[in-house]
Structure formats: C-alpha cells, structure tokens
Amino acid sequence: MKLNNVFFGIFASALLLASCSNDDSNEKDSPLGAYDNGVIILNEGNFGTPNASVSYISNDLTVFMQDVFGTENSAKVLGDVAQSLSFFEDKAFIVMNNSNTVEVVNRYTFKSIASITENLKKPRYSVALNGKLYVTNSSSKAVTVYDAKTFTYVETIAIGKTTEKIVTANGKLYVMNGAYGSGNTVTVVNPQSNNAMSIITVESGVNSIEEKNGSVYVLCGNTTKSKLFKINTTTDTATSIESATLTKALNMDIDGDKIYYTKGTGVYAMALNATTFSETPLFSVADNSWSTLYGFNVIDGKVYTADANGFTAAGIVKISTTTGAELKTVAAGMGPNSFYSNN
C-alpha cells in the first residue's frame, strides 16, 4: 500500500515537472510582441523633414511591416533623421538626430513610452550600461547620461572631440572620435566617475567600432590603407593589421566568428583572429553612386544591405546569404541606414 502511494506520488510529481517544463519552454518561445523574433530596419528619412520610420522583417523573412512606430502610436510622427537605435531590457531607444530627441518604445510592441529631450545636441548613437543610457552628441562633443528606466537626465561627460559610435566592454565605454572619413582616436570613459580616462590613437578614417568577446574592434579606412585595430579592454592597448591595397574599408560588422566589411560595392569577410585583410569580395551589390550600401549589417548569417535610392523614393533592402544568393528584397522607408536583431 505504501509502495503504491510512493509510486503514484513519484509519477504525479514527474508529470507536474514535465508540465511545468513544457510551460516554461512555451513561455520562452512565445513572442513578446508583434515585432519580436525579427530584424528592425531603421529608415532615417530626409534631413529637415520629419519622415523617419521603422520597418520590421521576421527572422524567416515571411513577414514584412512598414512604419511600425506610426502604426502602433496612432500615426504619431517619429521625427527628423532616425540616426540609430539601441536596446535595454524591453525598451528600444531611437536616436533622432535632427529632432534632438530620443524616442523610447517597447522593443516588442513599439508602443511609445517616453521622449528624452534634455541636453541633447544633435545626438548620434546610444548604448546602455549599468542601468544608464549614454548618448553621443555631435554639436556639443559630449556624451549625455540618462537613467535608462526613468529617462531622467543625469549628467554630461565632456569629450572635446567628435563623439560618434559608442560601445561598452569590460565595464567601460569606448567612444569613436571620427565621422565622415575624419578622426583617428577612440576615447575610453570610466562610467563610475563619468570621466574620459584615456585616448587610444588608431588610424585616420575611423568609421566603425564593435565589441566581441570582451575586446573592441575598430575599423579605419582612408585613401592609402585600411587598418583594423583590436583593443585589449583590460590594458586599453591595441594591436592592428593593415592593407595598403584594399583601401577605404567601411561598415564593419561582426557576426559569429567573422568580421564583415565593405569597400566600394563589395562585401568582404575575415576571421576574428585574421592576421591579414581578405581582399577578395564575397559578392558585390549593384552600384548606385553614394546611395550604395547606405545600410549594412550581418545578422545570423544573413547579409542585410540597403540602397538609399538617392533619398528620392523608398530605400531598397536586400537580404542575401554570405555568398551573395538573394533571399529577399523589400522596399523599406526613406533612407534605410541600419538593421537590429530583435530577439
């Protein structure tokens, strides 16, 4: 009798655990909103005109949606020049350069939460660290700091140089001091004191910065060479590789164990631990003057490229394999400039 009770007790417990496990699995797999499990396309719009927008495409490329911000917020206008986007927990921060605003939305539903405006002076890029949002500002050459949960202004960190793309690594902030082909330094900021700690000199034409496995990678390209720096974030010292034949490298992105970049109309890749640049393109895109490769990212083995189409019509987004096989082409908003995995 007791043995039977023990057996049935164990059996019932096993069923309960299995049920809970399945419930947990289903909960984790369930989308958190209409824009979960996909890629956000940021369309900057025409400078001086508040026609920026956000598009969405699902990971399996079967669902594409236009103007998700306007759709979810009663046709509310996003603003003038959507420069970049960053995530913190369930929020997305959309940096609106010419509107001097950071629009805060739920990253999965795109419902509006708040608008940050205090002390923003032509904001460019943002990143969250330790519950704070750090925003680079081109006009003030400074980084403004906000509470990432209450969105209140905290303070301003003076950089005194061009403040462009920003990443975090090893508990510190790394600010790229270059834009539009100029600049050759990276500023390291200590978020504990919010002071600029040191300056790392790279190469002229600094244009991309990424964090991977605790290291910071910086790509520079000019008319005489391309140079890739790897910063040791413990010592803040850098090693580098360069090519004098593959010049003007741009648009670095890291996916898995590969570094991807572009030159002209070509898409290139090399291993994270490469000692030389790859000078043979994986594939090339159609040339459309300065509109070509206006946006470029590699996400989960798919290459996302954007042609701004001269800012006279909807931008064209193409999604390809890393060998150039076309998977999908869509007409996005005006001036698509970047892609963000939203999983």
mmCIF file of C-alpha atoms in Angstrom:
data_model
loop_
_atom_site.group_PDB
_atom_site.id
_atom_site.type_symbol
_atom_site.label_atom_id
_atom_site.label_comp_id
_atom_site.label_asym_id
_atom_site.label_seq_id
_atom_site.Cartn_x
_atom_site.Cartn_y
_atom_site.Cartn_z
ATOM 1 C CA MET A 1 0.000 0.000 0.000
ATOM 2 C CA LYS A 2 2.768 2.417 0.960
ATOM 3 C CA LEU A 3 4.829 1.369 -2.071
ATOM 4 C CA ASN A 4 1.871 2.075 -4.348
ATOM 5 C CA ASN A 5 1.411 5.508 -2.771
ATOM 6 C CA VAL A 6 5.107 6.266 -3.246
ATOM 7 C CA PHE A 7 4.967 5.119 -6.874
ATOM 8 C CA PHE A 8 1.917 7.200 -7.674
ATOM 9 C CA GLY A 9 3.442 10.176 -5.850
ATOM 10 C CA ILE A 10 6.617 9.946 -7.914
ATOM 11 C CA PHE A 11 4.593 9.501 -11.120
ATOM 12 C CA ALA A 12 2.424 12.524 -10.344
ATOM 13 C CA SER A 13 5.463 14.652 -9.492
ATOM 14 C CA ALA A 14 7.132 13.681 -12.751
ATOM 15 C CA LEU A 15 4.030 14.685 -14.700
ATOM 16 C CA LEU A 16 3.905 18.010 -12.842
ATOM 17 C CA LEU A 17 7.568 18.738 -13.532
ATOM 18 C CA ALA A 18 7.171 17.840 -17.191
ATOM 19 C CA SER A 19 4.135 20.093 -17.417
ATOM 20 C CA CYS A 20 5.975 22.988 -15.758
ATOM 21 C CA SER A 21 8.964 22.425 -18.022
ATOM 22 C CA ASN A 22 6.755 22.499 -21.105
ATOM 23 C CA ASP A 23 5.002 25.622 -19.846
ATOM 24 C CA ASP A 24 8.374 27.337 -19.307
ATOM 25 C CA SER A 25 9.523 26.316 -22.771
ATOM 26 C CA ASN A 26 6.309 27.589 -24.366
ATOM 27 C CA GLU A 27 6.585 30.825 -22.406
ATOM 28 C CA LYS A 28 10.142 31.409 -23.622
ATOM 29 C CA ASP A 29 9.241 30.564 -27.209
ATOM 30 C CA SER A 30 6.154 32.773 -27.254
ATOM 31 C CA PRO A 31 6.706 36.134 -28.989
ATOM 32 C CA LEU A 32 6.714 39.098 -26.620
ATOM 33 C CA GLY A 33 5.010 41.263 -29.229
ATOM 34 C CA ALA A 34 4.380 41.662 -32.939
ATOM 35 C CA TYR A 35 7.982 42.759 -33.553
ATOM 36 C CA ASP A 36 9.805 40.068 -31.592
ATOM 37 C CA ASN A 37 11.851 37.403 -33.422
ATOM 38 C CA GLY A 38 12.855 39.621 -36.283
ATOM 39 C CA VAL A 39 15.007 42.470 -37.534
ATOM 40 C CA ILE A 40 14.257 46.165 -37.084
ATOM 41 C CA ILE A 41 15.079 48.350 -40.093
ATOM 42 C CA LEU A 42 15.762 51.982 -39.238
ATOM 43 C CA ASN A 43 14.860 54.449 -42.001
ATOM 44 C CA GLU A 44 16.375 57.854 -41.288
ATOM 45 C CA GLY A 45 14.213 59.880 -43.683
ATOM 46 C CA ASN A 46 15.095 63.152 -45.432
ATOM 47 C CA PHE A 47 17.129 65.672 -43.449
ATOM 48 C CA GLY A 48 14.909 68.597 -42.475
ATOM 49 C CA THR A 49 11.727 66.584 -42.967
ATOM 50 C CA PRO A 50 10.077 64.538 -40.180
ATOM 51 C CA ASN A 51 9.593 61.407 -42.292
ATOM 52 C CA ALA A 52 11.819 58.914 -40.475
ATOM 53 C CA SER A 53 10.266 55.495 -39.937
ATOM 54 C CA VAL A 54 10.846 51.957 -38.694
ATOM 55 C CA SER A 55 10.255 48.760 -40.672
ATOM 56 C CA TYR A 56 10.235 45.157 -39.459
ATOM 57 C CA ILE A 57 11.029 41.832 -41.103
ATOM 58 C CA SER A 58 10.703 38.466 -39.376
ATOM 59 C CA ASN A 59 13.693 36.167 -38.964
ATOM 60 C CA ASP A 60 12.228 33.733 -41.506
ATOM 61 C CA LEU A 61 11.662 36.656 -43.930
ATOM 62 C CA THR A 62 7.962 35.850 -44.370
ATOM 63 C CA VAL A 63 6.560 38.908 -42.553
ATOM 64 C CA PHE A 64 7.407 42.482 -43.524
ATOM 65 C CA MET A 65 5.794 45.568 -41.975
ATOM 66 C CA GLN A 66 6.216 49.258 -42.742
ATOM 67 C CA ASP A 67 6.088 52.248 -40.376
ATOM 68 C CA VAL A 68 5.605 50.193 -37.240
ATOM 69 C CA PHE A 69 6.117 53.242 -34.974
ATOM 70 C CA GLY A 70 3.328 55.194 -36.675
ATOM 71 C CA THR A 71 1.090 52.117 -36.839
ATOM 72 C CA GLU A 72 1.386 51.418 -33.129
ATOM 73 C CA ASN A 73 1.109 55.036 -31.975
ATOM 74 C CA SER A 74 -1.909 56.483 -33.785
ATOM 75 C CA ALA A 75 0.117 57.872 -36.689
ATOM 76 C CA LYS A 76 2.457 59.734 -34.324
ATOM 77 C CA VAL A 77 5.404 61.247 -36.195
ATOM 78 C CA LEU A 78 8.750 59.666 -35.285
ATOM 79 C CA GLY A 79 10.758 62.726 -36.267
ATOM 80 C CA ASP A 80 13.629 64.050 -38.342
ATOM 81 C CA VAL A 81 16.607 61.733 -39.075
ATOM 82 C CA ALA A 82 16.444 58.410 -37.226
ATOM 83 C CA GLN A 83 20.180 58.002 -36.738
ATOM 84 C CA SER A 84 20.497 54.843 -34.635
ATOM 85 C CA LEU A 85 18.844 52.507 -32.159
ATOM 86 C CA SER A 86 19.884 50.639 -29.015
ATOM 87 C CA PHE A 87 18.190 48.223 -26.614
ATOM 88 C CA PHE A 88 17.936 47.966 -22.837
ATOM 89 C CA GLU A 89 15.787 45.210 -21.321
ATOM 90 C CA ASP A 90 12.371 45.534 -23.019
ATOM 91 C CA LYS A 91 12.984 49.035 -24.353
ATOM 92 C CA ALA A 92 14.347 50.421 -27.600
ATOM 93 C CA PHE A 93 15.916 53.877 -27.747
ATOM 94 C CA ILE A 94 15.611 55.544 -31.164
ATOM 95 C CA VAL A 95 18.081 58.414 -31.529
ATOM 96 C CA MET A 96 16.555 61.227 -33.613
ATOM 97 C CA ASN A 97 19.460 63.392 -34.745
ATOM 98 C CA ASN A 98 17.824 66.475 -36.223
ATOM 99 C CA SER A 99 14.867 66.393 -33.831
ATOM 100 C CA ASN A 100 17.211 66.386 -30.808
ATOM 101 C CA THR A 101 15.149 63.611 -29.250
ATOM 102 C CA VAL A 102 15.492 60.009 -28.148
ATOM 103 C CA GLU A 103 12.183 58.204 -28.605
ATOM 104 C CA VAL A 104 11.656 55.369 -26.124
ATOM 105 C CA VAL A 105 9.407 52.468 -27.147
ATOM 106 C CA ASN A 106 8.703 48.925 -26.047
ATOM 107 C CA ARG A 107 11.035 46.954 -28.301
ATOM 108 C CA TYR A 108 8.495 44.175 -28.918
ATOM 109 C CA THR A 109 5.294 46.199 -29.410
ATOM 110 C CA PHE A 110 6.769 49.563 -30.451
ATOM 111 C CA LYS A 111 4.272 51.350 -28.239
ATOM 112 C CA SER A 112 5.623 54.750 -27.253
ATOM 113 C CA ILE A 113 6.848 55.091 -23.652
ATOM 114 C CA ALA A 114 8.623 58.457 -23.444
ATOM 115 C CA SER A 115 10.609 61.115 -25.287
ATOM 116 C CA ILE A 116 14.007 62.227 -23.980
ATOM 117 C CA THR A 117 14.951 65.789 -24.956
ATOM 118 C CA GLU A 118 17.031 67.345 -22.175
ATOM 119 C CA ASN A 119 20.545 68.458 -23.169
ATOM 120 C CA LEU A 120 20.527 66.625 -26.493
ATOM 121 C CA LYS A 121 22.512 68.478 -29.170
ATOM 122 C CA LYS A 122 22.437 66.625 -32.478
ATOM 123 C CA PRO A 123 22.513 63.149 -30.864
ATOM 124 C CA ARG A 124 24.085 60.315 -32.851
ATOM 125 C CA TYR A 125 24.380 56.943 -31.069
ATOM 126 C CA SER A 126 23.491 55.405 -27.722
ATOM 127 C CA VAL A 127 24.280 52.457 -25.501
ATOM 128 C CA ALA A 128 23.032 51.237 -22.114
ATOM 129 C CA LEU A 129 25.295 50.173 -19.254
ATOM 130 C CA ASN A 130 24.503 49.529 -15.584
ATOM 131 C CA GLY A 131 21.017 50.990 -15.848
ATOM 132 C CA LYS A 132 22.116 54.197 -17.575
ATOM 133 C CA LEU A 133 21.742 55.357 -21.162
ATOM 134 C CA TYR A 134 24.730 57.075 -22.766
ATOM 135 C CA VAL A 135 24.081 59.240 -25.848
ATOM 136 C CA THR A 136 26.762 60.810 -28.058
ATOM 137 C CA ASN A 137 26.131 64.364 -29.266
ATOM 138 C CA SER A 138 27.894 65.802 -32.297
ATOM 139 C CA SER A 139 27.265 69.502 -31.640
ATOM 140 C CA SER A 140 28.384 69.534 -28.003
ATOM 141 C CA LYS A 141 31.121 66.898 -28.480
ATOM 142 C CA ALA A 142 29.865 65.262 -25.328
ATOM 143 C CA VAL A 143 28.073 62.195 -24.014
ATOM 144 C CA THR A 144 24.834 62.836 -22.144
ATOM 145 C CA VAL A 145 23.738 60.359 -19.475
ATOM 146 C CA TYR A 146 20.182 59.358 -18.545
ATOM 147 C CA ASP A 147 18.521 56.894 -16.201
ATOM 148 C CA ALA A 148 17.550 54.053 -18.552
ATOM 149 C CA LYS A 149 14.407 53.278 -16.533
ATOM 150 C CA THR A 150 13.060 56.713 -15.593
ATOM 151 C CA PHE A 151 14.619 58.539 -18.602
ATOM 152 C CA THR A 152 15.690 61.468 -16.427
ATOM 153 C CA TYR A 153 18.848 63.409 -17.232
ATOM 154 C CA VAL A 154 21.829 62.557 -15.010
ATOM 155 C CA GLU A 155 24.870 64.456 -16.302
ATOM 156 C CA THR A 156 27.092 65.314 -19.252
ATOM 157 C CA ILE A 157 30.537 63.845 -19.953
ATOM 158 C CA ALA A 158 32.761 66.257 -21.870
ATOM 159 C CA ILE A 159 34.763 64.527 -24.604
ATOM 160 C CA GLY A 160 36.024 67.541 -26.542
ATOM 161 C CA LYS A 161 36.342 65.533 -29.742
ATOM 162 C CA THR A 162 33.903 64.169 -32.307
ATOM 163 C CA THR A 163 31.541 61.816 -30.475
ATOM 164 C CA GLU A 164 30.081 59.219 -32.789
ATOM 165 C CA LYS A 165 29.539 55.471 -32.342
ATOM 166 C CA ILE A 166 29.780 54.083 -28.814
ATOM 167 C CA VAL A 167 30.142 50.561 -27.369
ATOM 168 C CA THR A 168 30.661 49.009 -23.946
ATOM 169 C CA ALA A 169 33.262 46.440 -22.942
ATOM 170 C CA ASN A 170 34.759 45.324 -19.632
ATOM 171 C CA GLY A 171 32.565 47.801 -17.745
ATOM 172 C CA LYS A 172 33.825 50.793 -19.743
ATOM 173 C CA LEU A 173 32.621 52.962 -22.628
ATOM 174 C CA TYR A 174 34.503 53.306 -25.898
ATOM 175 C CA VAL A 175 33.601 56.367 -27.983
ATOM 176 C CA MET A 176 34.676 56.661 -31.616
ATOM 177 C CA ASN A 177 36.106 60.123 -32.308
ATOM 178 C CA GLY A 178 35.552 60.251 -36.035
ATOM 179 C CA ALA A 179 32.865 60.705 -38.675
ATOM 180 C CA TYR A 180 32.614 61.166 -42.447
ATOM 181 C CA GLY A 181 36.170 59.977 -43.070
ATOM 182 C CA SER A 182 37.915 62.104 -40.437
ATOM 183 C CA GLY A 183 39.232 61.294 -36.959
ATOM 184 C CA ASN A 184 41.795 58.829 -35.647
ATOM 185 C CA THR A 185 41.093 58.228 -31.954
ATOM 186 C CA VAL A 186 38.856 56.360 -29.524
ATOM 187 C CA THR A 187 38.054 57.814 -26.096
ATOM 188 C CA VAL A 188 37.742 55.462 -23.124
ATOM 189 C CA VAL A 189 35.248 56.567 -20.458
ATOM 190 C CA ASN A 190 35.015 55.268 -16.890
ATOM 191 C CA PRO A 191 31.269 55.080 -16.091
ATOM 192 C CA GLN A 192 31.991 55.036 -12.350
ATOM 193 C CA SER A 193 33.397 58.548 -12.419
ATOM 194 C CA ASN A 194 31.984 59.517 -15.830
ATOM 195 C CA ASN A 195 35.348 60.901 -16.839
ATOM 196 C CA ALA A 196 37.293 60.394 -20.027
ATOM 197 C CA MET A 197 40.048 58.008 -18.938
ATOM 198 C CA SER A 198 42.337 57.835 -21.923
ATOM 199 C CA ILE A 199 42.677 58.326 -25.661
ATOM 200 C CA ILE A 200 43.618 55.426 -27.945
ATOM 201 C CA THR A 201 45.135 56.541 -31.239
ATOM 202 C CA VAL A 202 44.109 54.450 -34.241
ATOM 203 C CA GLU A 203 44.297 55.420 -37.947
ATOM 204 C CA SER A 204 42.753 58.297 -39.869
ATOM 205 C CA GLY A 205 39.376 57.463 -41.343
ATOM 206 C CA VAL A 206 37.998 55.676 -38.288
ATOM 207 C CA ASN A 207 34.464 54.601 -39.214
ATOM 208 C CA SER A 208 33.329 51.501 -37.295
ATOM 209 C CA ILE A 209 33.573 50.137 -33.765
ATOM 210 C CA GLU A 210 32.267 46.825 -32.390
ATOM 211 C CA GLU A 211 32.593 44.739 -29.211
ATOM 212 C CA LYS A 212 33.104 40.984 -29.357
ATOM 213 C CA ASN A 213 34.098 38.590 -26.573
ATOM 214 C CA GLY A 214 35.263 41.452 -24.364
ATOM 215 C CA SER A 215 37.507 43.030 -26.999
ATOM 216 C CA VAL A 216 36.813 46.167 -29.027
ATOM 217 C CA TYR A 217 37.438 46.163 -32.778
ATOM 218 C CA VAL A 218 37.942 49.423 -34.682
ATOM 219 C CA LEU A 219 37.995 49.736 -38.472
ATOM 220 C CA CYS A 220 39.709 52.629 -40.239
ATOM 221 C CA GLY A 221 39.887 53.266 -43.962
ATOM 222 C CA ASN A 222 41.448 56.057 -45.985
ATOM 223 C CA THR A 223 42.910 56.611 -49.449
ATOM 224 C CA THR A 224 46.218 54.915 -48.627
ATOM 225 C CA LYS A 225 45.249 51.983 -46.412
ATOM 226 C CA SER A 226 42.680 50.110 -44.353
ATOM 227 C CA LYS A 227 43.544 49.192 -40.792
ATOM 228 C CA LEU A 228 41.803 47.027 -38.191
ATOM 229 C CA PHE A 229 42.588 47.537 -34.507
ATOM 230 C CA LYS A 230 41.830 45.129 -31.671
ATOM 231 C CA ILE A 231 41.738 46.819 -28.269
ATOM 232 C CA ASN A 232 42.588 44.847 -25.139
ATOM 233 C CA THR A 233 40.000 46.290 -22.762
ATOM 234 C CA THR A 234 42.000 45.374 -19.659
ATOM 235 C CA THR A 235 45.040 47.414 -20.643
ATOM 236 C CA ASP A 236 43.388 49.633 -23.281
ATOM 237 C CA THR A 237 46.221 48.933 -25.682
ATOM 238 C CA ALA A 238 45.702 47.986 -29.319
ATOM 239 C CA THR A 239 47.218 45.704 -31.914
ATOM 240 C CA SER A 240 46.461 46.044 -35.607
ATOM 241 C CA ILE A 241 46.602 44.606 -39.095
ATOM 242 C CA GLU A 242 46.534 46.621 -42.300
ATOM 243 C CA SER A 243 46.275 46.528 -46.063
ATOM 244 C CA ALA A 244 47.764 49.075 -48.429
ATOM 245 C CA THR A 245 45.983 47.567 -51.432
ATOM 246 C CA LEU A 246 42.466 47.267 -50.007
ATOM 247 C CA THR A 247 41.819 50.910 -49.129
ATOM 248 C CA LYS A 248 38.737 52.758 -47.821
ATOM 249 C CA ALA A 249 37.226 49.801 -45.919
ATOM 250 C CA LEU A 250 33.895 50.685 -44.293
ATOM 251 C CA ASN A 251 30.851 49.333 -42.484
ATOM 252 C CA MET A 252 32.419 46.730 -40.197
ATOM 253 C CA ASP A 253 30.019 44.320 -38.518
ATOM 254 C CA ILE A 254 30.770 41.139 -36.571
ATOM 255 C CA ASP A 255 28.613 38.042 -36.824
ATOM 256 C CA GLY A 256 29.701 34.807 -35.157
ATOM 257 C CA ASP A 257 33.445 34.391 -35.643
ATOM 258 C CA LYS A 258 33.655 36.587 -38.750
ATOM 259 C CA ILE A 259 34.351 40.258 -39.306
ATOM 260 C CA TYR A 260 32.448 41.655 -42.281
ATOM 261 C CA TYR A 261 33.189 44.946 -44.016
ATOM 262 C CA THR A 262 32.682 46.699 -47.326
ATOM 263 C CA LYS A 263 34.728 48.551 -49.920
ATOM 264 C CA GLY A 264 33.003 50.213 -52.845
ATOM 265 C CA THR A 265 30.268 47.787 -53.880
ATOM 266 C CA GLY A 266 31.990 44.711 -52.432
ATOM 267 C CA VAL A 267 31.183 42.751 -49.281
ATOM 268 C CA TYR A 268 34.172 41.118 -47.572
ATOM 269 C CA ALA A 269 34.814 38.862 -44.584
ATOM 270 C CA MET A 270 37.738 37.660 -42.489
ATOM 271 C CA ALA A 271 38.100 35.618 -39.315
ATOM 272 C CA LEU A 272 38.164 37.336 -35.928
ATOM 273 C CA ASN A 273 41.754 36.164 -35.489
ATOM 274 C CA ALA A 274 42.862 37.033 -39.030
ATOM 275 C CA THR A 275 46.362 38.408 -39.483
ATOM 276 C CA THR A 276 45.655 39.909 -42.908
ATOM 277 C CA PHE A 277 42.684 41.519 -44.624
ATOM 278 C CA SER A 278 40.732 39.494 -47.139
ATOM 279 C CA GLU A 279 40.941 41.348 -50.435
ATOM 280 C CA THR A 280 38.548 39.127 -52.388
ATOM 281 C CA PRO A 281 34.874 40.100 -52.036
ATOM 282 C CA LEU A 282 32.279 37.520 -51.076
ATOM 283 C CA PHE A 283 29.971 39.266 -53.529
ATOM 284 C CA SER A 284 29.152 42.722 -54.858
ATOM 285 C CA VAL A 285 25.964 44.769 -54.953
ATOM 286 C CA ALA A 286 24.647 46.959 -57.762
ATOM 287 C CA ASP A 287 26.288 50.377 -57.933
ATOM 288 C CA ASN A 288 24.008 53.347 -57.270
ATOM 289 C CA SER A 289 26.509 56.117 -56.584
ATOM 290 C CA TRP A 290 26.624 57.294 -52.938
ATOM 291 C CA SER A 291 23.332 55.507 -52.165
ATOM 292 C CA THR A 292 25.028 52.096 -52.413
ATOM 293 C CA LEU A 293 25.461 50.214 -49.118
ATOM 294 C CA TYR A 294 23.951 53.104 -47.160
ATOM 295 C CA GLY A 295 22.988 50.452 -44.628
ATOM 296 C CA PHE A 296 24.900 47.255 -43.881
ATOM 297 C CA ASN A 297 24.701 44.591 -41.181
ATOM 298 C CA VAL A 298 25.182 40.837 -40.920
ATOM 299 C CA ILE A 299 22.749 39.038 -38.617
ATOM 300 C CA ASP A 300 22.680 35.293 -38.001
ATOM 301 C CA GLY A 301 24.458 34.509 -41.250
ATOM 302 C CA LYS A 302 22.310 36.809 -43.396
ATOM 303 C CA VAL A 303 23.707 39.929 -45.053
ATOM 304 C CA TYR A 304 21.383 42.951 -44.911
ATOM 305 C CA THR A 305 22.221 45.743 -47.362
ATOM 306 C CA ALA A 306 20.373 48.971 -48.089
ATOM 307 C CA ASP A 307 20.357 51.273 -51.089
ATOM 308 C CA ALA A 308 19.109 54.722 -50.042
ATOM 309 C CA ASN A 309 17.859 55.255 -53.617
ATOM 310 C CA GLY A 310 19.075 58.839 -53.649
ATOM 311 C CA PHE A 311 16.554 59.754 -50.932
ATOM 312 C CA THR A 312 14.039 60.352 -53.701
ATOM 313 C CA ALA A 313 11.991 57.191 -53.160
ATOM 314 C CA ALA A 314 11.710 54.253 -50.782
ATOM 315 C CA GLY A 315 15.047 52.637 -49.982
ATOM 316 C CA ILE A 316 15.680 49.124 -51.242
ATOM 317 C CA VAL A 317 16.723 46.462 -48.736
ATOM 318 C CA LYS A 318 18.242 43.205 -49.924
ATOM 319 C CA ILE A 319 18.885 40.182 -47.737
ATOM 320 C CA SER A 320 21.444 37.676 -49.004
ATOM 321 C CA THR A 321 23.455 34.696 -47.939
ATOM 322 C CA THR A 322 27.136 35.283 -47.257
ATOM 323 C CA THR A 323 27.849 34.090 -50.791
ATOM 324 C CA GLY A 324 25.506 36.647 -52.304
ATOM 325 C CA ALA A 325 22.478 34.484 -53.053
ATOM 326 C CA GLU A 326 19.458 36.742 -52.774
ATOM 327 C CA LEU A 327 16.926 35.683 -50.135
ATOM 328 C CA LYS A 328 14.568 38.664 -50.078
ATOM 329 C CA THR A 329 14.178 42.193 -51.442
ATOM 330 C CA VAL A 330 11.800 44.765 -49.948
ATOM 331 C CA ALA A 331 11.096 48.457 -50.365
ATOM 332 C CA ALA A 332 11.595 49.963 -46.917
ATOM 333 C CA GLY A 333 11.168 53.570 -45.783
ATOM 334 C CA MET A 334 13.149 56.608 -46.852
ATOM 335 C CA GLY A 335 16.901 56.169 -46.329
ATOM 336 C CA PRO A 336 17.331 52.799 -44.559
ATOM 337 C CA ASN A 337 20.621 53.069 -42.679
ATOM 338 C CA SER A 338 20.884 50.152 -40.202
ATOM 339 C CA PHE A 339 19.484 46.812 -39.044
ATOM 340 C CA TYR A 340 18.978 45.472 -35.497
ATOM 341 C CA SER A 341 18.282 41.928 -34.344
ATOM 342 C CA ASN A 342 15.248 41.952 -32.034
ATOM 343 C CA ASN A 343 15.124 38.506 -30.400
#
